[in-house]
Amino acid sequence: MNSSSFRRGWRSNRAVFFFVSLFVAGALIMASRAGLLTPIENVFATPLNAISGAFQQFALRFSAGLGDLAEFQTLQSRNEELEAALARLQAEVVELREVNNDYARLTQLLDYVTGTQAQEFLTADVISVDQTSAIRSITLNRGSRDGVAIGMPVLTPQGLVGRVIEVGANASRVLLITDLSSFVSARLQTSRSEGSINGQVSGNLLLTFVPLGETLTPGDIILTSGLGGNFPPDLVIGQVTSVSIAELYQEAQVRSLINFDTLEIVLIMTNFQPIDLSAFDEPETGN
Amino acid sequence: MGHWLSIPILGLAAILGSTFIPQIRVFGGQPDLILLLVVSWTILSPLEEAITWAFVGGILADLLSAAPTGTSVIGLIFIAFLIDRIKSQLISVNLLILFGFTLIAVAVQWVSQSVIIAFSGYTIRPFEQFFYTLLPAAIYNVIFVIPVYVFIRRVKRGFSPRRRSRRLVSE
């Protein structure tokens, strides 16, 4: 039996063909999870990411065009609302500048460098969105060559986007805070109460574990608390839209100011290193 | 030829799936072009080619995803074998059967991906995701399968040798 007839032979046996195919696919998953495929994945992902980047620009323009058409009728009333809000906010800005000046003077006196002043950012374009419905992640056009590392927070001026979970040479993948696996230690801006932000299937955010006695009202701003060391403190996460009471704690629906489906440009905080707490894990006793 | 055609067609589908398609997402559901292409190719081609399409499509989808490479492949292999098995019992494939194949494929791919993603350490909530992502995705895919199937049929015809030329060769 020559080699081509042997190949035809085992492929004609459906059961063998099926199990061989499944075995190869299973081996791919195991190798990918073990990181053995990373160099090959990087080689193939590089051109795909480059083309995706170009397509993403068109996709976002297309989406924005459709959105503009749909919202044309409401634009006028929104414009009036925004003008009123702008006037109000300008007054607040003047007030806050004064507060900021006072703060800067006091900080200088105490020789205290705040985290905000020490933050360093790298801008990155979103080049693709995860098409697997079970995972919410995006791919950025910056990688290890640009100094990106796993764990770095990703944000926009509107608030926190997520954190880097995979890094290639010139691309990186970010797990969004709206993913089900994402947990962020959070704090209410006004009452300083602590809680935890978790992504929801709907793409919204849920604030949980807020103690029952604490004041939690719609409109409250949620910030990162810095607890756990995965994110720096005081990054904006979103705003409380509704509050409910669980048995032992309060919960709140939180709306991020970011539209995660139309993200175009983000900032990677390059000088933040997540704190590794694994040293405090209890060693296995072997019992 | 069918094996090689998979690379440009599925490559384009993977890129569209991670750029344009998320812009038309309803709730958590969106059409899965790679899945629809594999379903259509399996209906119209021998199993060997369908498996090539399952591997190429799955790997391309996973390269643009946070899931481990191979996550999408397993489901697509199941789908290819299942459709191939069912179609061998049928005289022809009509619209209802096409929709049936699509719904089976969406369900198989969702279950397969969810299990692998859960084992990879990600959180899944099957009950919520069933209503929020699977149902809209199923509706979307049933709508999109018609143009995708027509496209694949045209591609197949375009690249297959014509009957007339075959007759001439036999003469």
Coordinates of C-alpha atoms in Angstrom, one line a residue:
Chain A
M1 CA 0.0 0.0 0.0
N2 CA 1.6 3.3 -1.1
S3 CA 1.3 6.5 1.1
S4 CA -1.5 8.2 -0.9
S5 CA -3.8 5.1 -0.8
F6 CA -3.0 4.8 3.0
R7 CA -4.0 8.4 3.5
R8 CA -7.2 7.9 1.5
G9 CA -7.9 4.7 3.5
W10 CA -7.9 6.2 7.0
R11 CA -9.8 9.3 5.8
S12 CA -12.5 7.1 4.3
N13 CA -13.0 5.6 7.8
R14 CA -15.2 8.4 9.2
A15 CA -14.8 7.4 12.9
V16 CA -11.0 7.4 12.7
F17 CA -11.0 10.7 10.7
F18 CA -13.3 12.2 13.3
F19 CA -11.2 11.2 16.3
V20 CA -7.9 12.1 14.6
S21 CA -9.4 15.6 13.8
L22 CA -10.6 16.0 17.4
F23 CA -7.3 14.9 18.8
V24 CA -5.4 17.4 16.7
A25 CA -7.7 20.2 17.7
G26 CA -7.4 19.2 21.4
A27 CA -3.6 19.1 21.1
L28 CA -3.8 22.6 19.6
I29 CA -5.7 23.9 22.6
M30 CA -3.3 22.3 25.1
A31 CA -0.3 23.6 23.3
S32 CA -1.8 27.1 23.1
R33 CA -2.7 27.1 26.8
A34 CA 0.9 26.0 27.6
G35 CA 2.2 28.8 25.5
L36 CA 4.0 26.5 23.1
L37 CA 2.3 28.1 20.1
T38 CA 2.9 31.7 21.1
P39 CA 5.8 32.3 18.5
I40 CA 3.7 30.7 15.7
E41 CA 0.5 32.6 16.8
N42 CA 2.5 35.8 16.7
V43 CA 3.8 35.2 13.2
F44 CA 0.3 34.5 11.9
A45 CA -1.5 37.1 14.0
T46 CA 0.8 39.9 12.8
P47 CA -0.6 40.2 9.2
L48 CA -4.1 39.5 10.5
N49 CA -3.8 42.3 13.0
A50 CA -2.4 44.7 10.4
I51 CA -5.3 44.1 8.1
S52 CA -7.8 44.2 10.9
G53 CA -6.5 47.6 12.0
A54 CA -7.2 49.0 8.5
F55 CA -10.7 47.4 8.4
Q56 CA -11.5 48.6 11.9
Q57 CA -11.0 52.3 10.9
F58 CA -13.6 51.8 8.1
A59 CA -15.9 49.8 10.4
L60 CA -15.9 52.6 13.0
R61 CA -16.6 55.3 10.4
F62 CA -19.4 53.2 8.9
S63 CA -20.8 52.7 12.4
A64 CA -20.5 56.3 13.3
G65 CA -22.2 57.3 10.0
L66 CA -25.1 55.0 10.7
G67 CA -25.4 56.2 14.3
D68 CA -25.4 59.9 13.1
L69 CA -28.2 59.2 10.7
A70 CA -30.2 57.4 13.4
E71 CA -29.7 60.1 15.9
F72 CA -30.2 63.1 13.6
Q73 CA -33.6 64.0 15.0
T74 CA -32.5 64.0 18.6
L75 CA -29.3 65.9 18.0
Q76 CA -30.9 69.4 18.3
S77 CA -32.5 68.7 21.7
R78 CA -29.3 67.0 22.9
N79 CA -27.3 70.0 21.7
E80 CA -29.4 72.3 23.9
E81 CA -29.0 70.0 26.9
L82 CA -25.2 69.8 26.3
E83 CA -24.9 73.6 26.0
A84 CA -26.7 74.0 29.4
A85 CA -24.4 71.3 30.9
L86 CA -21.3 73.0 29.4
A87 CA -22.2 76.3 31.1
R88 CA -22.7 74.6 34.4
L89 CA -19.5 72.6 34.1
Q90 CA -17.5 75.7 33.1
A91 CA -18.5 77.2 36.4
E92 CA -17.5 74.0 38.2
V93 CA -14.1 74.0 36.3
V94 CA -13.3 77.4 37.6
E95 CA -14.1 76.3 41.1
L96 CA -12.2 73.1 40.8
R97 CA -9.1 74.9 39.4
E98 CA -9.0 76.9 42.6
V99 CA -9.2 73.7 44.6
N100 CA -6.5 72.1 42.4
N101 CA -4.2 75.1 43.0
D102 CA -4.7 74.8 46.7
Y103 CA -4.0 71.0 46.5
A104 CA -0.9 71.5 44.4
R105 CA 0.5 73.9 46.9
L106 CA -0.2 71.6 49.8
T107 CA 1.2 68.6 48.0
Q108 CA 4.4 70.5 47.3
L109 CA 4.6 71.4 50.9
L110 CA 4.3 67.7 51.9
D111 CA 6.7 66.6 49.2
Y112 CA 4.1 64.1 48.2
V113 CA 4.0 62.9 44.6
T114 CA 0.5 61.7 43.6
G115 CA -0.1 58.7 41.5
T116 CA -1.8 60.8 38.9
Q117 CA 1.2 63.0 38.3
A118 CA 3.5 60.0 38.0
Q119 CA 1.3 58.2 35.4
E120 CA 2.8 57.5 32.0
F121 CA 0.6 56.6 29.0
L122 CA 1.0 55.1 25.6
T123 CA -1.7 55.6 23.0
A124 CA -2.9 52.6 21.1
D125 CA -5.4 52.0 18.3
V126 CA -8.1 49.3 18.7
I127 CA -7.6 47.0 15.8
S128 CA -10.1 44.2 16.4
V129 CA -12.9 43.1 18.8
D130 CA -13.2 39.5 20.1
Q131 CA -15.8 37.7 18.0
T132 CA -16.2 35.0 20.6
S133 CA -19.4 35.9 22.4
A134 CA -18.3 34.4 25.7
I135 CA -15.2 36.6 26.0
R136 CA -15.1 40.4 25.8
S137 CA -11.7 41.5 24.7
I138 CA -10.1 43.9 22.2
T139 CA -6.8 43.8 20.4
L140 CA -4.5 46.9 20.4
N141 CA -1.7 47.8 17.9
R142 CA 1.0 48.0 20.6
G143 CA 3.0 45.2 22.0
S144 CA 6.2 44.2 23.9
R145 CA 8.3 46.3 21.4
D146 CA 6.5 49.4 22.7
G147 CA 7.0 48.4 26.3
V148 CA 3.5 46.9 26.9
A149 CA 3.4 44.2 29.6
I150 CA 0.7 41.9 31.0
G151 CA -1.4 43.5 33.7
M152 CA -1.1 47.1 32.5
P153 CA -4.3 49.1 32.9
V154 CA -6.0 50.4 29.8
L155 CA -8.2 53.5 29.9
T156 CA -9.6 56.4 28.0
P157 CA -10.3 59.9 29.3
Q158 CA -13.8 58.7 30.1
G159 CA -12.6 55.9 32.4
L160 CA -11.2 52.4 32.8
V161 CA -11.4 50.0 29.8
G162 CA -9.6 46.9 31.1
R163 CA -6.2 45.3 31.5
V164 CA -3.7 43.7 29.2
I165 CA -3.8 39.9 29.3
E166 CA -1.7 38.9 26.3
V167 CA 1.2 40.6 24.7
G168 CA 2.7 39.9 21.3
A169 CA 5.6 41.7 19.6
N170 CA 3.4 44.4 18.1
A171 CA -0.1 43.7 19.4
S172 CA -1.7 43.1 22.8
R173 CA -5.0 41.8 24.0
V174 CA -7.1 43.6 26.6
L175 CA -9.7 42.0 28.8
L176 CA -12.5 44.5 29.1
I177 CA -14.0 45.3 32.5
T178 CA -17.4 44.3 31.1
D179 CA -16.2 40.6 30.7
L180 CA -17.7 38.1 33.1
S181 CA -14.2 37.2 34.4
S182 CA -13.3 40.8 35.2
F183 CA -13.4 41.9 38.9
V184 CA -12.2 45.4 39.8
S185 CA -11.9 46.6 43.4
A186 CA -14.0 49.8 43.5
R187 CA -14.7 52.7 45.7
L188 CA -17.5 55.3 45.8
Q189 CA -16.2 58.8 45.1
T190 CA -18.3 60.5 47.7
S191 CA -18.8 58.1 50.6
R192 CA -15.5 56.2 50.0
S193 CA -17.3 52.9 50.5
E194 CA -15.6 49.8 49.0
G195 CA -17.1 47.3 46.7
S196 CA -16.3 45.2 43.7
I197 CA -17.1 45.8 40.0
N198 CA -18.0 42.8 37.9
G199 CA -18.8 42.5 34.2
Q200 CA -22.2 41.3 33.2
V201 CA -23.5 39.2 30.3
S202 CA -25.4 42.3 29.1
G203 CA -22.2 44.3 28.9
N204 CA -23.1 46.4 31.8
L205 CA -21.3 46.6 35.2
L206 CA -22.5 45.5 38.6
L207 CA -21.1 46.9 41.8
T208 CA -21.4 44.4 44.6
F209 CA -20.3 43.8 48.2
V210 CA -21.1 47.4 49.3
P211 CA -21.9 47.2 53.1
L212 CA -25.6 47.6 54.0
G213 CA -25.1 50.7 56.1
E214 CA -23.3 52.7 53.5
T215 CA -25.0 55.4 51.4
L216 CA -25.3 54.3 47.8
T217 CA -27.4 56.4 45.4
P218 CA -27.9 56.7 41.7
G219 CA -25.5 59.2 40.2
D220 CA -22.6 58.2 42.5
I221 CA -19.3 58.0 40.7
I222 CA -17.3 54.8 41.0
L223 CA -13.5 54.8 41.1
T224 CA -10.9 52.1 41.3
S225 CA -9.8 51.6 44.9
G226 CA -6.4 50.1 44.3
L227 CA -7.1 47.2 46.6
G228 CA -5.6 44.0 45.4
G229 CA -2.9 45.8 43.4
N230 CA -4.4 45.0 40.0
F231 CA -5.3 48.7 39.2
P232 CA -4.0 52.0 40.5
P233 CA -6.5 53.9 42.7
D234 CA -8.9 56.7 41.5
L235 CA -9.5 55.7 37.9
V236 CA -13.1 56.4 36.9
I237 CA -15.1 53.3 36.3
G238 CA -18.6 54.6 35.8
Q239 CA -21.8 56.0 37.4
V240 CA -24.4 54.3 39.5
T241 CA -27.7 54.0 37.7
S242 CA -29.8 51.9 40.1
V243 CA -29.4 50.4 43.5
S244 CA -30.7 47.1 44.9
I245 CA -30.2 45.3 48.2
A246 CA -29.0 41.7 48.3
E247 CA -29.2 39.7 51.5
L248 CA -25.9 40.8 53.1
Y249 CA -24.8 43.8 51.0
Q250 CA -25.9 46.4 48.5
E251 CA -25.6 46.1 44.7
A252 CA -25.8 48.7 42.0
Q253 CA -26.0 48.8 38.3
V254 CA -23.1 50.9 37.0
R255 CA -23.0 52.5 33.6
S256 CA -19.6 53.2 32.1
L257 CA -19.2 56.4 30.1
I258 CA -17.3 54.4 27.5
N259 CA -19.0 52.7 24.5
F260 CA -17.0 49.6 24.4
D261 CA -18.3 48.6 20.9
T262 CA -16.9 51.7 19.3
L263 CA -13.6 52.1 21.1
E264 CA -11.0 53.6 18.7
I265 CA -8.1 54.9 20.7
V266 CA -7.1 54.0 24.2
L267 CA -4.3 54.8 26.7
I268 CA -2.1 52.1 28.2
M269 CA -0.7 53.0 31.6
T270 CA 2.9 51.8 31.1
N271 CA 4.4 52.6 34.4
F272 CA 2.0 50.6 36.5
Q273 CA 3.0 47.1 37.5
P274 CA 0.3 45.0 39.2
I275 CA 1.3 43.7 42.6
D276 CA 2.0 40.0 42.7
L277 CA 0.3 38.7 45.8
S278 CA 1.0 35.0 45.1
A279 CA 3.8 35.1 47.7
F280 CA 1.1 35.3 50.3
D281 CA -0.8 32.2 49.0
E282 CA -0.9 29.4 51.6
P283 CA 1.5 26.6 50.6
E284 CA -0.1 23.2 50.0
T285 CA 0.3 20.9 52.9
G286 CA 0.2 17.8 50.8
N287 CA -2.3 16.1 53.1
Chain B
M1 CA -8.7 23.8 -4.9
G2 CA -11.4 23.8 -2.1
H3 CA -8.7 23.4 0.5
W4 CA -6.7 26.4 -0.7
L5 CA -9.8 28.6 -1.2
S6 CA -10.4 28.4 2.5
I7 CA -7.5 30.6 3.4
P8 CA -8.6 33.9 1.6
I9 CA -12.3 33.4 2.2
L10 CA -12.1 32.5 5.8
G11 CA -9.3 35.1 6.4
L12 CA -11.6 37.8 5.1
A13 CA -14.5 36.4 7.2
A14 CA -12.3 36.4 10.4
I15 CA -11.3 40.0 9.8
L16 CA -14.9 41.1 9.0
G17 CA -16.0 39.2 12.1
S18 CA -13.7 41.2 14.4
T19 CA -14.2 44.6 12.8
F20 CA -17.4 45.3 10.9
I21 CA -19.7 42.6 12.5
P22 CA -19.4 43.8 16.1
Q23 CA -20.8 47.1 15.0
I24 CA -24.1 45.4 14.2
R25 CA -24.2 43.4 17.4
V26 CA -27.7 43.1 19.0
F27 CA -27.4 42.4 22.8
G28 CA -24.5 39.9 22.9
G29 CA -25.3 38.2 19.6
Q30 CA -23.7 38.7 16.2
P31 CA -23.5 36.6 13.0
D32 CA -20.6 34.2 12.9
L33 CA -19.4 34.3 9.3
I34 CA -16.8 31.6 9.8
L35 CA -19.4 29.2 11.2
L36 CA -21.8 30.0 8.3
L37 CA -19.0 29.5 5.7
V38 CA -18.1 26.1 7.2
V39 CA -21.7 25.0 7.3
S40 CA -22.2 26.0 3.6
W41 CA -19.0 24.5 2.5
T42 CA -19.8 21.2 4.3
I43 CA -23.2 21.0 2.6
L44 CA -21.7 21.5 -0.9
S45 CA -18.4 19.6 -0.6
P46 CA -16.8 16.4 0.5
L47 CA -16.0 15.9 4.2
E48 CA -12.2 16.2 3.7
E49 CA -12.6 19.8 2.4
A50 CA -15.1 20.6 5.2
I51 CA -12.6 19.6 7.8
T52 CA -9.9 21.7 6.2
W53 CA -12.3 24.7 6.4
A54 CA -13.1 23.9 10.0
F55 CA -9.4 23.9 10.9
V56 CA -8.5 27.0 8.9
G57 CA -11.6 28.9 10.0
G58 CA -11.3 27.9 13.7
I59 CA -7.6 28.8 13.9
L60 CA -8.1 32.2 12.1
A61 CA -11.0 33.1 14.5
D62 CA -9.0 32.1 17.6
L63 CA -6.0 34.2 16.4
L64 CA -8.2 37.2 16.7
S65 CA -9.6 36.1 20.1
A66 CA -8.5 35.8 23.7
A67 CA -9.5 32.2 23.7
P68 CA -6.8 29.5 23.2
T69 CA -6.0 28.5 19.6
G70 CA -8.2 25.6 18.8
T71 CA -11.2 26.6 20.8
S72 CA -13.4 27.3 17.7
V73 CA -11.9 24.3 15.8
I74 CA -13.5 21.6 18.0
G75 CA -17.1 22.9 17.5
L76 CA -16.5 23.3 13.8
I77 CA -15.2 19.7 13.4
F78 CA -18.3 18.4 15.2
I79 CA -20.5 20.5 13.0
A80 CA -18.8 19.3 9.8
F81 CA -19.1 15.7 10.7
L82 CA -22.7 16.1 11.9
I83 CA -23.9 17.9 8.7
D84 CA -22.0 15.5 6.5
R85 CA -23.7 12.6 8.3
I86 CA -27.2 14.1 8.0
K87 CA -26.8 15.3 4.4
S88 CA -25.9 11.7 3.3
Q89 CA -29.4 10.7 4.3
L90 CA -31.1 13.6 2.3
I91 CA -32.0 13.8 -1.3
S92 CA -31.5 17.6 -1.5
V93 CA -31.0 20.5 0.8
N94 CA -33.8 23.0 0.9
L95 CA -34.2 26.3 2.8
L96 CA -35.7 24.7 5.9
I97 CA -32.9 22.2 6.1
L98 CA -30.4 25.0 5.7
F99 CA -31.9 26.8 8.6
G100 CA -32.0 23.6 10.6
F101 CA -28.3 23.0 9.9
T102 CA -27.5 26.6 11.0
L103 CA -29.4 26.3 14.3
I104 CA -27.7 23.0 15.1
A105 CA -24.3 24.6 14.2
V106 CA -24.9 27.6 16.4
A107 CA -25.9 25.5 19.3
V108 CA -23.0 23.0 18.9
Q109 CA -20.5 25.8 18.6
W110 CA -21.8 27.7 21.6
V111 CA -21.8 24.6 23.8
S112 CA -18.3 23.6 22.6
Q113 CA -16.8 27.2 23.0
S114 CA -18.4 27.7 26.4
V115 CA -17.0 24.4 27.8
I116 CA -13.5 25.1 26.5
I117 CA -13.6 28.7 27.7
A118 CA -14.7 27.7 31.1
F119 CA -11.9 25.2 31.3
S120 CA -9.5 27.9 30.3
G121 CA -10.3 29.9 33.4
Y122 CA -12.9 32.4 32.1
T123 CA -16.3 32.8 33.8
I124 CA -19.4 31.8 31.9
R125 CA -23.0 32.0 32.9
P126 CA -24.8 29.6 30.6
F127 CA -28.3 30.5 31.5
E128 CA -27.9 34.3 31.0
Q129 CA -25.7 33.8 28.0
F130 CA -28.3 31.5 26.4
F131 CA -30.9 34.3 26.3
Y132 CA -28.5 37.2 25.8
T133 CA -26.1 35.9 23.2
L134 CA -27.2 32.6 21.8
L135 CA -30.8 33.5 20.8
P136 CA -29.8 36.8 19.0
A137 CA -26.9 35.0 17.4
A138 CA -29.2 32.2 16.2
I139 CA -31.6 34.7 14.6
Y140 CA -28.7 36.6 13.0
N141 CA -27.1 33.4 11.6
V142 CA -30.4 32.2 10.2
I143 CA -30.7 35.5 8.3
F144 CA -27.1 35.6 7.2
V145 CA -26.9 31.9 6.1
I146 CA -28.8 32.6 2.9
P147 CA -26.4 35.1 1.3
V148 CA -23.4 33.1 2.6
Y149 CA -24.7 29.8 1.1
V150 CA -25.5 31.5 -2.2
F151 CA -22.0 33.0 -2.2
I152 CA -20.3 29.7 -1.5
R153 CA -22.4 28.0 -4.2
R154 CA -21.3 30.5 -6.7
V155 CA -17.7 30.2 -5.6
K156 CA -18.0 26.4 -6.0
R157 CA -19.5 26.7 -9.4
G158 CA -16.9 29.3 -10.4
F159 CA -14.0 27.1 -9.5
S160 CA -15.4 23.7 -10.5
P161 CA -14.8 22.3 -14.0
R162 CA -17.9 22.8 -16.2
R163 CA -19.9 19.8 -17.3
R164 CA -19.4 20.8 -21.0
S165 CA -15.7 20.7 -20.7
R166 CA -15.9 17.4 -18.9
R167 CA -17.9 16.0 -21.7
L168 CA -15.4 17.3 -24.3
V169 CA -12.6 15.7 -22.4
S170 CA -14.4 12.3 -22.3
E171 CA -15.0 12.5 -26.1

